[in-house]
Amino acid sequence: MDSQQFREFGKAAIDLVADYIDNIRERDVLPSIEPGYLIDILPENAPEEPGDWRDVIKDFNQIIMPGVTHWHSPRFHAFYPTGASYASMVGNILSDGLGVIGFSWLSSPACTELEVVTMNWLGKMLGLPEEFLNCSPGRGGGIIQGSASEATLVGLLVAKEKTVRRLLKQNPSLDEGSIKAKLIAYTSDQCNSSVEKSGLLGSMTMRLLKSDADGRLRGDTLKKAFKEDLAQGLIPCYVVANLGTTGTCAFDPLYELGPICNEYDVWLHVDAAYAGAAFICPEYRHLMKGVEFADSFDFNPHKWLLVNFDCSAMWVKDGLELIKTFDVQRIYLDDIKTDTKVPDYRHWQIPLGRRFRALKLWTVINIYGAEGLRKHIRNQIDLAQHFAKLVRSDDRFVIEPEPSMGLVCFRLKDGDKITKSLLENLTKKKKVFMVAGAFRGRYIIRFVVCSRLTKREDIDFSWNNVKYEADLICKPEIHNKPKIPALEHIETITISEKSK
Ligand code: PLP
């Protein structure tokens, strides 16, 4: 493929994506295919002969597209959002165009330095304590990891090495292997699966401590666990606090957990994967009160800050701890750089190679501006509040717990079984997509405002679908009667979007 063909192929792909986004409401959010559909269609072996890009686009439309779940449909309300914006997509194109690998400064100085700058910008936008920033006098700094899962694992591995070094210094006769076998990590029973997995990957027992009735890990619970383990000769090493749990978006009180971690010399990592984006709005920063006690903090711009996957923003107070843990030298990796404030990011992460991910963060921050990003967050929270109001207007439903950020959890008062059926029926119809959760032992449906395209009419559409299915379940005798008012919205929205 030459540059001329690239221009044509690339422009056709951009048109395709722009059309897809413009008309996304015309599609069901979930695909209508059976497992194995694509494996059955595609040839068993790779093509031997070069192909034409037009055929690739054709196959994309005809074969790939039918199997896509539309994460950016305003009717997608499952999990948490995954970021996407035109600004970010262009950043990705530029990064792919350069195709650099920035594991050291010399391997592409702009790759490292733009990451330093954008992570300082972002850290300031969030109101993080100065100590976390590369532009402060200390050893703090930010790095873009691939995912919150990686950040949690990095924190765990660094905490492990740091604890071993500390204990060996105190008592050099100790054996490194037996110290490692005694190290314990802690988090709440509401943690994301990736937090539990970090314990498995890092070979450290991860205790999932009981959260309180609101899904928060409390200081007294943590302190009790530390004491129990110390009494048994075990060594508290790592705590993951959750700011915005995946289930119900609960916030652990850092101001309770932090001082305890500091007292026991335990590394405190903050997993704010989804909700951390909201701290760019000062009115939500009280939810990270106590962040100054943390050793590392991570949130995903690739969730709620309009940056396409993958871009997980992690800050540490002491970058030297990462270097001490991950520094493995080779002669071919030698760098000419002497400025220690410019990090060799390969020592801050698990892989050696790293893409120029800062470019998409940079394009997004430039195109939206901090104020545009705040507007996005506030708008999505307003839309969630609108949904909550609609649910509250129907006395068959209850909202539990209170809505948090862009998440509204609700259930039918008549019980778990009927709530589960409601969700199953909605999923079968494929018009809207939500997933289940649990709160105080009850089955709940999680509704999240995910797509950046979401408008009030879309929320009305989703709610009307919920109501329609609830009508069918609660009063099966009217099975053939109700007309979904929401369907009229599809027409209205599509026409008005197109006529723009
Ligand atoms: N932590 C929380 C609270 C999450 O909600 C999620 C994903 O939704 C993760 C971690 C995992 O994020 P990632 O896919 O970036 O590893």
GROMACS .gro file of N, CA, C and O and ligand atoms in nm, residues 80 146-150 192 194-195 242-246 271-274 300 302-303 309 312, ligand 1:
model
  108
   80TYR      N    1  -1.903   0.069   3.298
   80TYR     CA    2  -1.877   0.212   3.309
   80TYR      C    3  -1.842   0.259   3.168
   80TYR      O    4  -1.815   0.174   3.081
  146GLY      N    5  -0.135   0.131   3.074
  146GLY     CA    6  -0.236   0.083   2.980
  146GLY      C    7  -0.373   0.068   3.044
  146GLY      O    8  -0.475   0.085   2.978
  147SER      N    9  -0.378   0.036   3.172
  147SER     CA   10  -0.508   0.012   3.235
  147SER      C   11  -0.494   0.032   3.386
  147SER      O   12  -0.383   0.028   3.441
  148ALA      N   13  -0.610   0.049   3.450
  148ALA     CA   14  -0.610   0.059   3.597
  148ALA      C   15  -0.559  -0.072   3.656
  148ALA      O   16  -0.495  -0.072   3.762
  149SER      N   17  -0.587  -0.183   3.589
  149SER     CA   18  -0.539  -0.313   3.638
  149SER      C   19  -0.387  -0.313   3.647
  149SER      O   20  -0.329  -0.359   3.745
  150GLU      N   21  -0.322  -0.261   3.543
  150GLU     CA   22  -0.175  -0.256   3.544
  150GLU      C   23  -0.125  -0.167   3.656
  150GLU      O   24  -0.026  -0.199   3.723
  192ASN      N   25  -1.283  -0.380   4.240
  192ASN     CA   26  -1.293  -0.432   4.105
  192ASN      C   27  -1.217  -0.566   4.097
  192ASN      O   28  -1.120  -0.587   4.170
  194SER      N   29  -1.006  -0.658   3.902
  194SER     CA   30  -0.864  -0.640   3.870
  194SER      C   31  -0.778  -0.622   3.997
  194SER      O   32  -0.660  -0.654   3.996
  195VAL      N   33  -0.839  -0.573   4.102
  195VAL     CA   34  -0.764  -0.553   4.227
  195VAL      C   35  -0.733  -0.690   4.289
  195VAL      O   36  -0.620  -0.719   4.328
  242ASN      N   37  -1.069   0.230   4.719
  242ASN     CA   38  -1.153   0.243   4.600
  242ASN      C   39  -1.229   0.375   4.603
  242ASN      O   40  -1.308   0.398   4.694
  243LEU      N   41  -1.204   0.459   4.506
  243LEU     CA   42  -1.284   0.581   4.494
  243LEU      C   43  -1.377   0.562   4.374
  243LEU      O   44  -1.336   0.582   4.259
  244GLY      N   45  -1.498   0.521   4.400
  244GLY     CA   46  -1.593   0.490   4.293
  244GLY      C   47  -1.587   0.341   4.262
  244GLY      O   48  -1.529   0.300   4.161
  245THR      N   49  -1.646   0.260   4.351
  245THR     CA   50  -1.644   0.114   4.328
  245THR      C   51  -1.723   0.081   4.202
  245THR      O   52  -1.814   0.155   4.162
  246THR      N   53  -1.689  -0.033   4.142
  246THR     CA   54  -1.755  -0.070   4.017
  246THR      C   55  -1.903  -0.101   4.039
  246THR      O   56  -1.987  -0.065   3.956
  271ASP      N   57  -0.750   0.341   4.372
  271ASP     CA   58  -0.810   0.303   4.243
  271ASP      C   59  -0.935   0.388   4.223
  271ASP      O   60  -1.039   0.361   4.283
  272ALA      N   61  -0.920   0.491   4.139
  272ALA     CA   62  -1.034   0.580   4.110
  272ALA      C   63  -1.066   0.568   3.961
  272ALA      O   64  -1.095   0.668   3.894
  273ALA      N   65  -1.061   0.446   3.909
  273ALA     CA   66  -1.063   0.421   3.764
  273ALA      C   67  -1.171   0.502   3.692
  273ALA      O   68  -1.142   0.571   3.595
  274TYR      N   69  -1.293   0.494   3.740
  274TYR     CA   70  -1.403   0.567   3.674
  274TYR      C   71  -1.420   0.707   3.733
  274TYR      O   72  -1.408   0.808   3.665
  300ASN      N   73  -0.875   0.648   3.509
  300ASN     CA   74  -0.872   0.618   3.366
  300ASN      C   75  -0.932   0.731   3.282
  300ASN      O   76  -1.055   0.739   3.269
  302HIS      N   77  -0.937   0.702   2.995
  302HIS     CA   78  -1.005   0.621   2.892
  302HIS      C   79  -1.142   0.572   2.937
  302HIS      O   80  -1.209   0.499   2.863
  303LYS      N   81  -1.183   0.611   3.056
  303LYS     CA   82  -1.321   0.580   3.093
  303LYS      C   83  -1.409   0.704   3.071
  303LYS      O   84  -1.491   0.707   2.982
  309PHE      N   85  -0.953   0.418   2.476
  309PHE     CA   86  -0.870   0.315   2.539
  309PHE      C   87  -0.742   0.298   2.457
  309PHE      O   88  -0.750   0.294   2.335
  312SER      N   89  -0.447   0.511   3.113
  312SER     CA   90  -0.473   0.509   3.257
  312SER      C   91  -0.368   0.597   3.324
  312SER      O   92  -0.248   0.573   3.311
  501PLP     N1   93  -1.119  -0.030   3.895
  501PLP     C1   94  -1.248   0.005   3.886
  501PLP     C2   95  -1.314   0.073   4.002
  501PLP     C3   96  -1.318  -0.019   3.768
  501PLP     O1   97  -1.447   0.017   3.759
  501PLP     C4   98  -1.252  -0.081   3.660
  501PLP     C5   99  -1.324  -0.108   3.535
  501PLP     O2  100  -1.438  -0.076   3.517
  501PLP     C6  101  -1.118  -0.117   3.675
  501PLP     C7  102  -1.054  -0.090   3.794
  501PLP     C8  103  -1.042  -0.184   3.566
  501PLP     O3  104  -1.005  -0.090   3.470
  501PLP     P1  105  -0.907  -0.129   3.350
  501PLP     O4  106  -0.990  -0.198   3.248
  501PLP     O5  107  -0.850   0.001   3.303
  501PLP     O6  108  -0.804  -0.220   3.404
   0.00000   0.00000   0.00000
